[in-house]
Tab-separated table of C-alpha atoms and ligand atoms in Angstrom:
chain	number	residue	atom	x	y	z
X	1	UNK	CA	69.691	-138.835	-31.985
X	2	UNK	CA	67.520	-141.610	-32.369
X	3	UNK	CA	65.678	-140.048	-35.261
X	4	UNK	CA	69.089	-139.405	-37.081
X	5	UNK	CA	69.790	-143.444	-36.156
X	6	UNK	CA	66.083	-144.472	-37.698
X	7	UNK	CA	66.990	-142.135	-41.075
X	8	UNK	CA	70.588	-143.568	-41.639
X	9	UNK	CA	69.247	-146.797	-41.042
X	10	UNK	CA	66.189	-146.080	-43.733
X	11	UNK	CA	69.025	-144.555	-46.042
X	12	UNK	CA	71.107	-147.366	-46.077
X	13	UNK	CA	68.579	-149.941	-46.360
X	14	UNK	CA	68.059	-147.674	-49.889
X	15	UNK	CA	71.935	-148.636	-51.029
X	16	UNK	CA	72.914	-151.731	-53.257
X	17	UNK	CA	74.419	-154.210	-51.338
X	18	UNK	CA	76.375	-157.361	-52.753
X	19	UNK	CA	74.366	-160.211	-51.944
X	20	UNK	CA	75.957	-163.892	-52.455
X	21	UNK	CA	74.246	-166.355	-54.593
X	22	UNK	CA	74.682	-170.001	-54.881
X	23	UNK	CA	75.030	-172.910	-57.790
X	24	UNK	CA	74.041	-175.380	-55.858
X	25	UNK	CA	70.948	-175.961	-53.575
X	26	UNK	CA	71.871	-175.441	-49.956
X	27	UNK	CA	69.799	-176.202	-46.799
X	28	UNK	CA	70.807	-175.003	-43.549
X	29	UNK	CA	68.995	-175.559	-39.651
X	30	UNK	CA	68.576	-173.192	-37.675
X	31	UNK	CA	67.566	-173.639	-34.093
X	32	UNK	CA	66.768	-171.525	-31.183
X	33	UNK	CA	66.279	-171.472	-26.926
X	34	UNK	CA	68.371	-174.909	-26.572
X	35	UNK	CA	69.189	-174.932	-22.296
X	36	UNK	CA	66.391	-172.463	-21.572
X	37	UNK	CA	64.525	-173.794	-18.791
X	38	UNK	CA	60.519	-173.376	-19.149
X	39	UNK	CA	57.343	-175.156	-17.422
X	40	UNK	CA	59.467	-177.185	-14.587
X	41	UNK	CA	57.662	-180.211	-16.510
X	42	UNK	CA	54.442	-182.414	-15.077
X	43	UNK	CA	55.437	-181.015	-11.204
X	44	UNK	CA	55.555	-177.530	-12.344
X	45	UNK	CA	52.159	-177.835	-14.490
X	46	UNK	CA	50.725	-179.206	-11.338
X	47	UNK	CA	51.930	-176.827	-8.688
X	48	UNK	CA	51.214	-174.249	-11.164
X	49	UNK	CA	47.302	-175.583	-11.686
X	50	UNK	CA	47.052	-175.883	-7.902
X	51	UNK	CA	48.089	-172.110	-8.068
X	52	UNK	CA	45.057	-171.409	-9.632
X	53	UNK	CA	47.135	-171.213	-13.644
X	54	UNK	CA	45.255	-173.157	-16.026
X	55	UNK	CA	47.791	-173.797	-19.024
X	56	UNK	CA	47.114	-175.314	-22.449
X	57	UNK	CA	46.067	-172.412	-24.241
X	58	UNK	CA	48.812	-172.256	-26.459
X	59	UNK	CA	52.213	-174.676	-26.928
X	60	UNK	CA	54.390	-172.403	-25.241
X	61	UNK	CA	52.665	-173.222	-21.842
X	62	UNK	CA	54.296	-176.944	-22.506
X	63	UNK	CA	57.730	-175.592	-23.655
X	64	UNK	CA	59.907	-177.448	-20.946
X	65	UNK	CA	63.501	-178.007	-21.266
X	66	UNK	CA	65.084	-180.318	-23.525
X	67	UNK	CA	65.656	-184.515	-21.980
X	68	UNK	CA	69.365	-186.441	-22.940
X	69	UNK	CA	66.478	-188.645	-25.035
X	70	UNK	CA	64.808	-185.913	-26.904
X	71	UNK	CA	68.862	-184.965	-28.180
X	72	UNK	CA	69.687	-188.622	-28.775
X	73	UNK	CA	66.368	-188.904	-31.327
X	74	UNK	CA	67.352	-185.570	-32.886
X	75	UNK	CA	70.772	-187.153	-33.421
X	76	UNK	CA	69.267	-189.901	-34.963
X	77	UNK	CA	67.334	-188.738	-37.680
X	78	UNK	CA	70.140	-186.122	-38.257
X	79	UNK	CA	72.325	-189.274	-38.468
X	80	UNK	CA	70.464	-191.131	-40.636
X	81	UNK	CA	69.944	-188.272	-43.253
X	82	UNK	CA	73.198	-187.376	-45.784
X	83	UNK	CA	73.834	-184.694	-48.391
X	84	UNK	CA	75.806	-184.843	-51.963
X	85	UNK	CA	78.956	-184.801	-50.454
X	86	UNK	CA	77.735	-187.530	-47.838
X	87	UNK	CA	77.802	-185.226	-44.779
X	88	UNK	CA	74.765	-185.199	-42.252
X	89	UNK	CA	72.886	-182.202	-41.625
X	90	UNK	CA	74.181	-180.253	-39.175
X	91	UNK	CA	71.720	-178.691	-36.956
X	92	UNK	CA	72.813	-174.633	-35.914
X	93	UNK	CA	71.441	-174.518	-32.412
X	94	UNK	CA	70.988	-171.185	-30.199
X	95	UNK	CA	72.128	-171.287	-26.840
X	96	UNK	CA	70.796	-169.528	-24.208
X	97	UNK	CA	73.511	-170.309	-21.549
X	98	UNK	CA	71.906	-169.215	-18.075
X	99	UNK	CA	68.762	-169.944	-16.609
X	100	UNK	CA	67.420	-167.887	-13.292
X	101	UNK	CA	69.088	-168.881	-10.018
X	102	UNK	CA	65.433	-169.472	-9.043
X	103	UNK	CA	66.777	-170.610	-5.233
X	104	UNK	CA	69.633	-168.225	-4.743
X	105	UNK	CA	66.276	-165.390	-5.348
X	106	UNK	CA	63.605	-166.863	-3.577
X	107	UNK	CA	66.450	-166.983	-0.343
X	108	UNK	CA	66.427	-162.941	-0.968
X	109	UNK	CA	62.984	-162.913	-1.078
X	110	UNK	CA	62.512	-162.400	-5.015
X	111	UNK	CA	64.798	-158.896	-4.167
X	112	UNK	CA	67.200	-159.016	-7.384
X	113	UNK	CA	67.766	-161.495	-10.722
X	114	UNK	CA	70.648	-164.108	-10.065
X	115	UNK	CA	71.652	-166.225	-13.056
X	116	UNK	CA	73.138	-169.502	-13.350
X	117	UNK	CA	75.253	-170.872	-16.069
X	118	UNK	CA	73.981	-173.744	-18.000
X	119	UNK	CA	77.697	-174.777	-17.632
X	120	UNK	CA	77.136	-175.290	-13.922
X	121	UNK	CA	73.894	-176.756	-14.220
X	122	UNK	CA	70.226	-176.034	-13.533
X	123	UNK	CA	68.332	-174.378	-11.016
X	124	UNK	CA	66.657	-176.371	-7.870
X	125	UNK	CA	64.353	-178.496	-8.561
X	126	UNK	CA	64.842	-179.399	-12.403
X	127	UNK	CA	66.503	-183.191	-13.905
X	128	UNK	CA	68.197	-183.708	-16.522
X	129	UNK	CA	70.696	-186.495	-16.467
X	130	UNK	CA	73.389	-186.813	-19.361
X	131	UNK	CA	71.554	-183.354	-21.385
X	132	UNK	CA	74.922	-181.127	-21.649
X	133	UNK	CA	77.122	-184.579	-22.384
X	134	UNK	CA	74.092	-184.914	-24.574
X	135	UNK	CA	74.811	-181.879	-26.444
X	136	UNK	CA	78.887	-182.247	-26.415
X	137	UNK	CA	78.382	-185.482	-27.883
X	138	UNK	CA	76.325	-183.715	-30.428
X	139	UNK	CA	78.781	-181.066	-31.681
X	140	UNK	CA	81.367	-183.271	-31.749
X	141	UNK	CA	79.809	-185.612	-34.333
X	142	UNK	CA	79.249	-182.524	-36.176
X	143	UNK	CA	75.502	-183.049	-36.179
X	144	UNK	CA	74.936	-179.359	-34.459
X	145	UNK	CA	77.232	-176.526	-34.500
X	146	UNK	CA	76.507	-174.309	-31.354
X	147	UNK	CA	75.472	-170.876	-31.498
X	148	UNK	CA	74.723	-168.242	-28.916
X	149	UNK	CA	71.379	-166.919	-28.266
X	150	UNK	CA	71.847	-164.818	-25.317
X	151	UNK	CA	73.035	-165.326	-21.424
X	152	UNK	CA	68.679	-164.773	-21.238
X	153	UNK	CA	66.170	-164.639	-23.453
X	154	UNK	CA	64.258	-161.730	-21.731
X	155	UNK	CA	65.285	-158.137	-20.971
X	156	UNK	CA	66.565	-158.096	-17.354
X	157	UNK	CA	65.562	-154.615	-17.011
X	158	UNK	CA	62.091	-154.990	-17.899
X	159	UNK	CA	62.050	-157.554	-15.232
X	160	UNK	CA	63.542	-156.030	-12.635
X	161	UNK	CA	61.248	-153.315	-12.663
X	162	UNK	CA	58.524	-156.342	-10.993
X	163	UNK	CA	61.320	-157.449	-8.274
X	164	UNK	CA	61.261	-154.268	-6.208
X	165	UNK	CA	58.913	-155.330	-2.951
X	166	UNK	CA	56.400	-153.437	-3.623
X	167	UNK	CA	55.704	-154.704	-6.883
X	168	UNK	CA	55.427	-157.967	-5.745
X	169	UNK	CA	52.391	-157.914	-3.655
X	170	UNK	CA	49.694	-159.351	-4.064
X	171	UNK	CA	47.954	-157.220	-5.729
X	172	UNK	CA	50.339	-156.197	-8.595
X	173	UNK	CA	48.873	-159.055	-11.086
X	174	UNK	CA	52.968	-158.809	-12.668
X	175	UNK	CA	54.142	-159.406	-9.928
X	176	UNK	CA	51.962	-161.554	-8.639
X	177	UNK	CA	52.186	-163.983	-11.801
X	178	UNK	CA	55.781	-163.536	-11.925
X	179	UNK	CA	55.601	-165.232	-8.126
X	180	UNK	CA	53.601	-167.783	-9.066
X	181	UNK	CA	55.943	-169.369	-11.525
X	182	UNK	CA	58.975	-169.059	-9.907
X	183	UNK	CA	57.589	-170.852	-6.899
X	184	UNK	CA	57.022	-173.443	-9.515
X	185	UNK	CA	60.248	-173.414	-10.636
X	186	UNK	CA	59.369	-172.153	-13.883
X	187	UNK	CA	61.036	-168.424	-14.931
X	188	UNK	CA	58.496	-167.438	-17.837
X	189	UNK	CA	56.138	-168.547	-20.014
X	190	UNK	CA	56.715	-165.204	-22.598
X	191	UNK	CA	53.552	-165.182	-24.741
X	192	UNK	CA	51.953	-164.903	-21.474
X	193	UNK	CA	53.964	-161.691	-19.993
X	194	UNK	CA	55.406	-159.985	-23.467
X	195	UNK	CA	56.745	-157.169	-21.456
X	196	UNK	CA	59.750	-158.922	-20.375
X	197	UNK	CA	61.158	-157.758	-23.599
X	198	UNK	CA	64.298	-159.448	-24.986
X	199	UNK	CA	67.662	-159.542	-24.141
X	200	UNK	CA	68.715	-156.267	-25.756
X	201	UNK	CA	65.305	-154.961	-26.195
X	202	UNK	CA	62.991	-153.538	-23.278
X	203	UNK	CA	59.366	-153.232	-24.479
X	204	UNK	CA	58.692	-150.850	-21.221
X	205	UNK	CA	61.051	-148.364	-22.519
X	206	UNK	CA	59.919	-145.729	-25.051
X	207	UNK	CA	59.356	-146.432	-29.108
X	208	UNK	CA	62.815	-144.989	-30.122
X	209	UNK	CA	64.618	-146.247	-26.928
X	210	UNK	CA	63.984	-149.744	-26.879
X	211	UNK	CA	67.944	-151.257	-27.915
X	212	UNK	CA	69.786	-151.278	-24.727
X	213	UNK	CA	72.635	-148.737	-25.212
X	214	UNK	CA	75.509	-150.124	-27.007
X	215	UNK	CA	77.536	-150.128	-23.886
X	216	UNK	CA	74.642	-152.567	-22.018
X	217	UNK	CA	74.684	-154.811	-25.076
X	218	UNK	CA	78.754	-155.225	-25.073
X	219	UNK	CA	78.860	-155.888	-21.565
X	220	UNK	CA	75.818	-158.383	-22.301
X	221	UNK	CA	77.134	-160.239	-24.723
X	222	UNK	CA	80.969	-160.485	-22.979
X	223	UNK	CA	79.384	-162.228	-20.414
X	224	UNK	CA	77.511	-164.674	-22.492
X	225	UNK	CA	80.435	-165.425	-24.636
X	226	UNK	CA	82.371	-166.313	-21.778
X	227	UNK	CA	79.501	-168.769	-20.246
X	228	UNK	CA	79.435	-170.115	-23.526
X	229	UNK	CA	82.778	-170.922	-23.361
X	230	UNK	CA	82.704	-172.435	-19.766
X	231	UNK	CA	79.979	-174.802	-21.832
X	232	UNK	CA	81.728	-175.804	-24.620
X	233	UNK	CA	85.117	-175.035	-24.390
X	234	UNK	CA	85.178	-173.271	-27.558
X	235	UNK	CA	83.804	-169.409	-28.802
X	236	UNK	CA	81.011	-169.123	-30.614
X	237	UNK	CA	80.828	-167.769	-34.347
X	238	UNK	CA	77.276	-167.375	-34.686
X	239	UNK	CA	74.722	-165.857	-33.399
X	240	UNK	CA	70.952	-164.838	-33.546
X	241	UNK	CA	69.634	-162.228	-30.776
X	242	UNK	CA	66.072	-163.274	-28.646
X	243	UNK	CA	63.431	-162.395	-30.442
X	244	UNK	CA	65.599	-161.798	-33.322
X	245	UNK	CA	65.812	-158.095	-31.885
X	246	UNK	CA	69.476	-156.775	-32.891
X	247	UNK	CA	70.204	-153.550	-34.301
X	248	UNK	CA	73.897	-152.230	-34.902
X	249	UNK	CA	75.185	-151.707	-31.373
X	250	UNK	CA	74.168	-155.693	-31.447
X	251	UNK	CA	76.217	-156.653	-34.360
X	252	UNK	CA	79.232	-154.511	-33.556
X	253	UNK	CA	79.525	-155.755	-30.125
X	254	UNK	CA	79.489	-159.503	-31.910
X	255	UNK	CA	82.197	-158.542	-34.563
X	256	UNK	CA	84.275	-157.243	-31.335
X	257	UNK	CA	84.008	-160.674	-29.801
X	258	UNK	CA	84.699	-162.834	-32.620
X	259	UNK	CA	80.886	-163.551	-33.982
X	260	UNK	CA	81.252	-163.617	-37.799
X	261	UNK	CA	77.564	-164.696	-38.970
X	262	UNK	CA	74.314	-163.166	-37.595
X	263	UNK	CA	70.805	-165.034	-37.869
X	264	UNK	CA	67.602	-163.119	-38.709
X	265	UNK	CA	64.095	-163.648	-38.394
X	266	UNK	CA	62.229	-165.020	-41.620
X	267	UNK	CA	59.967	-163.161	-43.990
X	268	UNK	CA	62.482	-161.500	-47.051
X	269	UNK	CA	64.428	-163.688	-50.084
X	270	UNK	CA	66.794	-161.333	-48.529
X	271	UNK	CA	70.821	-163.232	-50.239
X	272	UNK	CA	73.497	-163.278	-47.468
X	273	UNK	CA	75.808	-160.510	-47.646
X	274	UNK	CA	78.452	-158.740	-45.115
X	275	UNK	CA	77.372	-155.241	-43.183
X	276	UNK	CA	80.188	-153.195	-42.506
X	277	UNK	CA	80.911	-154.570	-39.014
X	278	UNK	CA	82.083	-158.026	-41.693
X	279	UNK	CA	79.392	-160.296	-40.154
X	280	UNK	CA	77.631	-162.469	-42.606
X	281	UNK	CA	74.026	-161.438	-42.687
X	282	UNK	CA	72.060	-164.711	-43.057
X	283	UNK	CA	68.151	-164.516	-42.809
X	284	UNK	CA	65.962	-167.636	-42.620
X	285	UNK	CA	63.838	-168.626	-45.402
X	286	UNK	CA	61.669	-171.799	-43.919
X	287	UNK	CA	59.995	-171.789	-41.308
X	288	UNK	CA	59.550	-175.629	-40.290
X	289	UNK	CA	57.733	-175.172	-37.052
X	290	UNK	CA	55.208	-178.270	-36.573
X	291	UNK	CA	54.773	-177.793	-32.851
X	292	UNK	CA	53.552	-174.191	-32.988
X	293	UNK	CA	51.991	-173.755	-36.266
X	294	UNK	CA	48.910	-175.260	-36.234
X	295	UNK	CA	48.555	-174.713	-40.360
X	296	UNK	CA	51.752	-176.803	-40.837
X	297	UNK	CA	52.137	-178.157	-43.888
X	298	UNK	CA	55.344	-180.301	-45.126
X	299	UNK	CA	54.536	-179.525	-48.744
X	300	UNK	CA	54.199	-175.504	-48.012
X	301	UNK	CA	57.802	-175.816	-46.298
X	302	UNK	CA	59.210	-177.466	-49.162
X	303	UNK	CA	57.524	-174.720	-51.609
X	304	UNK	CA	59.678	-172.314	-49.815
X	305	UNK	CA	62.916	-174.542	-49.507
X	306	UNK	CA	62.244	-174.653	-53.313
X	307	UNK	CA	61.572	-170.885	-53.778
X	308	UNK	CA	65.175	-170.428	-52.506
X	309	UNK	CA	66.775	-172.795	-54.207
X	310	UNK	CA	65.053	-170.820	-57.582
X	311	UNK	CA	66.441	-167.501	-56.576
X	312	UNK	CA	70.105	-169.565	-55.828
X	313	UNK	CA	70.237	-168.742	-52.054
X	314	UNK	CA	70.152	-170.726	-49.390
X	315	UNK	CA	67.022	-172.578	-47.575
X	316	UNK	CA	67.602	-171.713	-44.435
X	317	UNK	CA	65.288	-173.331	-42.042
X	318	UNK	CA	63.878	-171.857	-38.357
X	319	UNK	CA	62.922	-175.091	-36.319
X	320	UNK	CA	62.940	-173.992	-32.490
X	321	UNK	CA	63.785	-176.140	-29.579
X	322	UNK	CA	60.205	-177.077	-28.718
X	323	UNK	CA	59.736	-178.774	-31.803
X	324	UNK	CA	61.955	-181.320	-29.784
X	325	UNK	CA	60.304	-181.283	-26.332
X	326	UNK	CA	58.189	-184.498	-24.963
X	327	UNK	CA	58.997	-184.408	-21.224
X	328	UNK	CA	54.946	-182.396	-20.836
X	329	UNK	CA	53.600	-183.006	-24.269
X	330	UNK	CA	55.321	-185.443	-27.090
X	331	UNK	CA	56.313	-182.136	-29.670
X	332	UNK	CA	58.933	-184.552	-30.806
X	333	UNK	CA	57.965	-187.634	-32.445
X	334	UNK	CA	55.786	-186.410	-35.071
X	335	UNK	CA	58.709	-183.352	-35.652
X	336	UNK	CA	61.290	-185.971	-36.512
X	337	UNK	CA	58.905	-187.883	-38.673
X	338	UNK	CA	58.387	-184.468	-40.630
X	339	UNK	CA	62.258	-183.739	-40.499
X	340	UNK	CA	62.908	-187.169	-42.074
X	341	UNK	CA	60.177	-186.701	-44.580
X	342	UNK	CA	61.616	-183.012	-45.245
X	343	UNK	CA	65.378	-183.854	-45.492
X	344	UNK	CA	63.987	-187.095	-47.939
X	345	UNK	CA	62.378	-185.154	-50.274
X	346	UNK	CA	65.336	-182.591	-50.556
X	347	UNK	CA	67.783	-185.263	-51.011
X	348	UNK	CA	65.897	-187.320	-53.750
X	349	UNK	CA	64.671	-184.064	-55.347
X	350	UNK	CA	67.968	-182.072	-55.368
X	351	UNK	CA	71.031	-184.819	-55.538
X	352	UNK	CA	73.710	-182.377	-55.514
X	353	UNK	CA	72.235	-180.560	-52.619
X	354	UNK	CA	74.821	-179.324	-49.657
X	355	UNK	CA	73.610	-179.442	-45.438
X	356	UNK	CA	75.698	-176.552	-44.562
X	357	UNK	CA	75.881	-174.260	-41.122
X	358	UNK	CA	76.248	-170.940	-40.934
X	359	UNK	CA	79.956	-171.467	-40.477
X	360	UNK	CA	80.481	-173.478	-43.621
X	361	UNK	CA	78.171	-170.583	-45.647
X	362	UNK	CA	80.795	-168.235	-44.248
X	363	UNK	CA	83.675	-170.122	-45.478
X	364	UNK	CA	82.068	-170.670	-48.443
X	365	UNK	CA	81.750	-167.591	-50.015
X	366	UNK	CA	84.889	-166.118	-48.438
X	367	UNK	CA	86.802	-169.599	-50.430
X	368	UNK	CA	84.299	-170.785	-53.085
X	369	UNK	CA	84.907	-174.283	-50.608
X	370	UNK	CA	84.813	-175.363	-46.879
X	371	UNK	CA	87.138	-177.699	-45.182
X	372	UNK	CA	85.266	-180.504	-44.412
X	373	UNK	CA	86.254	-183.889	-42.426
X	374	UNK	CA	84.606	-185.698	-45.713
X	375	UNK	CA	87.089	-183.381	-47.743
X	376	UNK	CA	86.862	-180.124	-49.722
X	377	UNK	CA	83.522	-179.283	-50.934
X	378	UNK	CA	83.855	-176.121	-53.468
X	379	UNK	CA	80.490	-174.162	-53.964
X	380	UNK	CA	80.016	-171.427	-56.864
X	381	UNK	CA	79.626	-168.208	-55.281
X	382	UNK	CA	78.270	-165.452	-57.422
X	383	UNK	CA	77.984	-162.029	-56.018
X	384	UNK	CA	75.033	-159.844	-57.328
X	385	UNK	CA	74.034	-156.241	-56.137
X	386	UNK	CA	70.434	-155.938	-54.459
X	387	UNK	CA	69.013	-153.382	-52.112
X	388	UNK	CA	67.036	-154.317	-48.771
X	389	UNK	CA	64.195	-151.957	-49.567
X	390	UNK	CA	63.301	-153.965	-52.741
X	391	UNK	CA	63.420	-157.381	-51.212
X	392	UNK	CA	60.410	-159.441	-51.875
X	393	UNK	CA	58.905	-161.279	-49.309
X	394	UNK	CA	58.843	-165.034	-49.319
X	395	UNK	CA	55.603	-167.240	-49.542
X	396	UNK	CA	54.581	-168.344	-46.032
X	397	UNK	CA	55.750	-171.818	-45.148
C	1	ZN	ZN1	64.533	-167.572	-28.926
């Protein structure tokens, strides 16, 4: 069955699909793991170092959790920044919208997962005064546009496999580690335990049986949708899967619930175009990433913003949440100097240059113009036939 999937999939990656091309530059943000709780910040690093876990190695070990102040600064420079038609930039950020009930488990004694909607909070032990009001003042000034990510980032059934008693002894190091943190308060730290998988996708499982079925991934993503509507009163029309791991059973479930544009992973000029489920297939372009890339360079990212704008699709730029973090180590100040720096340069370089979400993109070429509250801005849309298997692959940003 699976083989059949792989060759249909292989097949129809072969097939000329219309892809939608722009005549005007367009930038878009993309941003992913907003509300996902990480290190429990300087208490958790300690507790966790007194546990004998020496972090630092990389900058996920210092991926905490969003402050109110850290969103206010984004706002800022987001603020401050505006395109041809004089509208900010408005930054497309993945929600993950439960954390681990990290008390209601350790009461069971670690026994099964219990989540907890960001809507109702977070778990014991973590502050964060004003951070969802933070957010919700955020979308309402139009300066992010909320998207879901998943209810968790990580596959539940990979990590249930570590809560059965016996697997959390001592001497099972999984389990073992998996202990540690969560007495710390923290859930994961994934680069450190990659076999928690992703939300639909279980590493453990074997090569062709990875996707949760399609039924597991509906049921899934129903219950995220509706936490993300407890959050922010409204249902989300974007979305990009953990780990960017989503294969059809993924997007159909999303076109069921009212998701009309899907995120992907970078790598491919790949244009946006529909699948047959009619989500807009958007794929990043720019990866804008000072916190984790070490090679960083603000010149390389604009070579690729460039690139795109040469080829008449859209730059559409990955920034994750941690580029924002400071409550462990300061990610953010030198971020939003590069941001302002970045969204300079493409303003004086490009004047009639559009800040558009994935949204807008969507209404854009489905109207040649989106409703905006600065009025109608109308965008050339151009339709041109490519296929996925002849894609070239985009110069490393
Ligand atoms: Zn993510």
């Amino acid at each position: 069955m699976n083989i059949l999937r792989k060759l249909w999939q292989r097949g129809r990656d072969l097939l000329p699909v219309e892809g939608f091309h722009f005549d005007r530059p367009i930038v878009a943000l993309q941003s992913d793991d907003w509300g996902r709780a990480g290190l429990r910040d300087r208490e958790g690093l300690e507790q966790l170092a007194a546990a004998g876990l020496v972090l630092g190695e990389r900058p996920y070990d210092f991926y905490t959790l969003e402050t109110a102040q850290d969103i206010a600064a984004l706002r800022a420079v987001l603020h401050s920044h505006h395109d041809s038609a004089g509208r900010c930039p408005s930054l497309e950020m993945n929600f993950i919208v439960a954390n681990l009930n990290l008390e209601k488990m350790s009461a069971e004694g670690f026994q099964q997962i219990h989540l907890l909607p960001l809507a109702e909070g977070l778990p014991a032990g973590w502050n964060r005064p004003g951070l969802l009001e933070a957010y919700r003042e955020g979308i309402h000034e139009e300066l992010f546009y909320p998207a879901l990510h998943g209810a968790t980032h990580f596959c539940r059934i990979a990590f249930e496999r570590y809560l059965a008693a016996s697997d959390l002894t001592d001497s099972s190091e999984r389990g073992h580690l998996l202990r540690t943190l969560w007495k710390a308060g923290t859930p994961y730290i994934h680069w450190r335990m990659p076999w928690i998988g992703y939300e639909y996708w279980n590493p453990e499982a074997p090569p062709d049986d990875r996707f949760l079925s399609a039924d597991a991934q509906r049921d899934l993503i129903g219950r995220a949708v509706g936490d993300f509507a407890k959050l922010f009163s409204t249902l989300p029309r974007s979305a990009c899967a953990p780990g960017y791991r989503a294969n059809d059973d993924t997007h159909r479930a999303w076109a069921q619930i009212g998701i009309r544009i899907a995120q992907n992973g970078p790598g491919a000029a790949i244009p946006p175009h529909f699948d047959r489920h009619g989500i807009l297939q958007l794929y990043r372009t720019a990866e804008f990433e000072p916190a984790i890339n070490p090679d960083f360079s603000l010149d390389a990212c604009l070579r690729s913003a460039e690139a795109c704008f040469e080829r008449k699709i859209p730059a559409i730029v990955s920034v994750h949440s941690i580029n924002f973090h400071s409550s462990v180590k300061d990610f953010r100040s030198r971020t939003l100097e590069l941001l302002d720096q970045f969204l300079a340069a493409l303003e004086s370089a490009h004047p009639d240059v559009l800040y558009l979400h994935g949204g807008e993109i969507y209404e854009a070429v489905n109207k040649g113009s989106c409703e905006t509250a600065q009025g109608t801005v109308s965008v050339n849309v151009t339709r041109k036939s490519f296929t996925k298997s002849r894609v070239t692959t985009l110069p490393k940003s």
